[in-house]
Tab-separated table of N, CA and C and ligand atoms in Angstrom:
chain	number	residue	atom	x	y	z
A	1	MET	N	30.850	-3.796	18.769
A	1	MET	CA	29.665	-3.947	19.690
A	1	MET	C	28.669	-2.884	19.534
A	2	ASN	N	29.327	-1.848	19.377
A	2	ASN	CA	28.379	-0.411	18.967
A	2	ASN	C	27.495	-0.718	17.715
A	3	ASP	N	28.173	-1.228	16.741
A	3	ASP	CA	27.483	-1.457	15.415
A	3	ASP	C	26.278	-2.521	15.730
A	4	VAL	N	26.476	-3.335	16.863
A	4	VAL	CA	25.450	-4.633	16.773
A	4	VAL	C	24.174	-3.881	17.464
A	5	LEU	N	24.493	-2.873	18.526
A	5	LEU	CA	23.462	-2.115	19.233
A	5	LEU	C	22.746	-1.211	18.287
A	6	GLN	N	23.451	-0.825	17.409
A	6	GLN	CA	23.017	0.233	16.457
A	6	GLN	C	22.091	-0.632	15.563
A	7	LEU	N	22.339	-1.649	15.383
A	7	LEU	CA	21.550	-2.455	14.109
A	7	LEU	C	20.312	-2.895	14.817
A	8	ARG	N	20.597	-3.402	16.102
A	8	ARG	CA	19.228	-3.708	16.923
A	8	ARG	C	18.217	-2.677	16.936
A	9	LYS	N	18.598	-1.358	17.334
A	9	LYS	CA	17.848	-0.240	17.371
A	9	LYS	C	17.186	-0.093	16.037
A	10	GLU	N	18.035	0.090	14.828
A	10	GLU	CA	17.342	0.070	13.722
A	10	GLU	C	16.417	-0.964	13.123
A	11	ILE	N	16.602	-2.138	13.638
A	11	ILE	CA	15.551	-3.432	13.312
A	11	ILE	C	14.327	-2.994	14.190
A	12	ALA	N	14.431	-2.741	15.423
A	12	ALA	CA	13.278	-2.253	16.326
A	12	ALA	C	12.528	-1.260	15.626
A	13	ARG	N	13.207	-0.095	15.201
A	13	ARG	CA	12.543	1.159	14.610
A	13	ARG	C	11.821	0.310	13.138
A	14	LEU	N	12.311	-0.298	12.584
A	14	LEU	CA	11.802	-0.728	11.160
A	14	LEU	C	10.432	-1.591	11.435
A	15	GLU	N	10.793	-2.498	12.674
A	15	GLU	CA	9.580	-3.212	12.959
A	15	GLU	C	8.304	-2.555	13.183
A	16	VAL	N	8.395	-1.439	14.111
A	16	VAL	CA	7.596	-0.782	14.431
A	16	VAL	C	6.708	0.111	13.148
A	17	ASP	N	7.694	0.537	12.221
A	17	ASP	CA	7.104	1.278	11.128
A	17	ASP	C	6.572	0.072	10.191
A	18	LEU	N	6.904	-1.100	10.231
A	18	LEU	CA	6.406	-2.086	9.335
A	18	LEU	C	4.864	-2.470	9.992
A	19	GLU	N	4.657	-2.545	11.194
A	19	GLU	CA	3.425	-2.794	11.753
A	19	GLU	C	2.444	-1.693	11.444
A	20	ARG	N	2.907	-0.475	11.444
A	20	ARG	CA	2.230	0.635	11.341
A	20	ARG	C	1.752	0.693	9.835
A	21	LEU	N	2.528	0.340	9.034
A	21	LEU	CA	2.193	0.214	7.499
A	21	LEU	C	1.286	-0.669	7.194
A	22	LYS	N	1.683	-1.856	7.812
A	22	LYS	CA	0.705	-2.966	7.671
A	22	LYS	C	-0.899	-2.669	7.925
A	23	ARG	N	-0.955	-1.894	9.192
A	23	ARG	CA	-2.106	-1.626	9.622
A	23	ARG	C	-2.967	-0.560	8.657
A	24	GLN	N	-2.079	0.259	8.293
A	24	GLN	CA	-2.362	1.323	7.172
A	24	GLN	C	-2.975	0.753	5.967
A	25	LEU	N	-2.136	-0.362	5.632
A	25	LEU	CA	-2.633	-1.039	4.349
A	25	LEU	C	-4.030	-1.892	4.639
A	26	ALA	N	-3.979	-2.423	5.657
A	26	ALA	CA	-5.289	-3.161	6.076
A	26	ALA	C	-6.549	-2.347	6.245
A	27	HIS	N	-6.371	-1.037	6.614
A	27	HIS	CA	-7.353	-0.054	6.715
A	27	HIS	C	-7.610	0.271	5.112
A	28	LEU	N	-7.005	0.557	4.535
A	28	LEU	CA	-7.225	1.185	3.051
A	28	LEU	C	-7.839	-0.049	2.416
A	29	GLN	N	-7.310	-1.286	2.566
A	29	GLN	CA	-8.028	-2.582	1.858
A	29	GLN	C	-9.428	-2.771	2.369
A	30	LYS	N	-9.563	-2.567	3.640
A	30	LYS	CA	-10.773	-2.614	4.182
A	30	LYS	C	-12.065	-1.705	3.516
A	31	ALA	N	-11.395	-0.408	3.403
A	31	ALA	CA	-12.303	0.651	2.986
A	31	ALA	C	-12.573	0.649	1.482
A	32	CYS	N	-11.761	-0.088	0.852
A	32	CYS	CA	-11.673	-0.131	-0.731
A	32	CYS	C	-12.814	-0.569	-1.339
A	33	ALA	N	-13.308	-0.088	-2.514
A	33	ALA	CA	-14.507	-0.710	-3.289
A	33	ALA	C	-13.800	-1.420	-4.287
A	34	HIS	N	-13.429	-2.667	-4.061
A	34	HIS	CA	-12.599	-3.556	-4.749
A	34	HIS	C	-13.031	-3.700	-6.250
A	35	GLU	N	-12.246	-3.659	-7.093
A	35	GLU	CA	-12.269	-4.095	-8.566
A	35	GLU	C	-11.411	-5.314	-8.681
A	36	PHE	N	-11.945	-6.481	-8.480
A	36	PHE	CA	-11.066	-7.734	-8.736
A	36	PHE	C	-10.680	-7.974	-10.286
A	37	VAL	N	-9.384	-8.415	-10.476
A	37	VAL	CA	-9.021	-8.822	-11.810
A	37	VAL	C	-8.675	-10.358	-11.403
A	38	GLU	N	-9.272	-11.166	-12.232
A	38	GLU	CA	-9.124	-12.518	-11.954
A	38	GLU	C	-7.964	-13.384	-12.869
A	39	THR	N	-7.633	-14.079	-12.136
A	39	THR	CA	-6.758	-15.189	-12.747
A	39	THR	C	-7.121	-16.464	-12.566
A	40	PRO	N	-6.596	-17.582	-13.016
A	40	PRO	CA	-7.024	-19.002	-12.683
A	40	PRO	C	-6.883	-19.315	-11.456
A	41	LEU	N	-5.876	-18.673	-10.402
A	41	LEU	CA	-5.748	-19.054	-9.186
A	41	LEU	C	-5.877	-18.243	-8.152
A	42	ALA	N	-6.248	-16.990	-8.526
A	42	ALA	CA	-6.391	-15.891	-7.424
A	42	ALA	C	-7.105	-14.733	-8.127
A	43	ARG	N	-7.522	-13.719	-7.406
A	43	ARG	CA	-8.272	-12.633	-7.817
A	43	ARG	C	-7.518	-11.559	-7.164
A	44	THR	N	-6.983	-10.356	-7.707
A	44	THR	CA	-6.323	-9.240	-6.952
A	44	THR	C	-7.295	-7.989	-7.471
A	45	CYS	N	-7.316	-7.168	-6.431
A	45	CYS	CA	-7.986	-6.052	-6.571
A	45	CYS	C	-7.068	-4.974	-7.441
A	46	ALA	N	-7.534	-4.151	-8.240
A	46	ALA	CA	-6.830	-3.678	-9.150
A	46	ALA	C	-6.501	-2.024	-8.446
A	47	LYS	N	-7.212	-1.865	-7.424
A	47	LYS	CA	-7.152	-0.526	-6.881
A	47	LYS	C	-6.044	-0.648	-5.386
A	48	CYS	N	-6.266	-1.768	-4.741
A	48	CYS	CA	-5.672	-1.792	-3.516
A	48	CYS	C	-4.798	-3.002	-3.394
A	49	LEU	N	-4.670	-3.868	-4.382
A	49	LEU	CA	-3.811	-5.186	-4.430
A	49	LEU	C	-4.065	-6.045	-3.566
A	50	GLN	N	-5.351	-5.967	-3.070
A	50	GLN	CA	-5.688	-7.111	-1.953
A	50	GLN	C	-6.103	-8.357	-2.789
A	51	THR	N	-5.310	-9.686	-2.274
A	51	THR	CA	-5.538	-10.890	-3.259
A	51	THR	C	-6.246	-11.890	-2.551
A	52	GLU	N	-7.137	-12.691	-3.225
A	52	GLU	CA	-8.035	-13.611	-2.662
A	52	GLU	C	-7.574	-14.946	-3.578
A	53	SER	N	-7.541	-15.983	-2.923
A	53	SER	CA	-7.130	-17.226	-3.260
A	53	SER	C	-8.524	-17.735	-4.016
A	54	LEU	N	-8.565	-18.279	-5.097
A	54	LEU	CA	-9.640	-18.904	-5.705
A	54	LEU	C	-9.874	-20.519	-5.280
A	55	TYR	N	-8.729	-21.009	-4.409
A	55	TYR	CA	-8.977	-22.361	-4.182
A	55	TYR	C	-9.505	-22.241	-2.751
A	56	TYR	N	-10.589	-23.294	-2.605
A	56	TYR	CA	-11.176	-23.358	-1.263
A	56	TYR	C	-11.289	-24.792	-0.996
B	1	ZN	ZN1	-9.595	-3.066	-3.288
């Protein structure tokens, strides 16, 4: 039982970290002067790795 509680705590902690890192990444990608490299299906920024689909 103790292990289960420990795992739940660890998961909760990682989820907080994940949200923080996602926000950090979104912030960096928003501020990036993108340099897109195109493939037939998508284009990806070489600097921040933001990907945009070319299928609309
Ligand atoms: Zn970029």
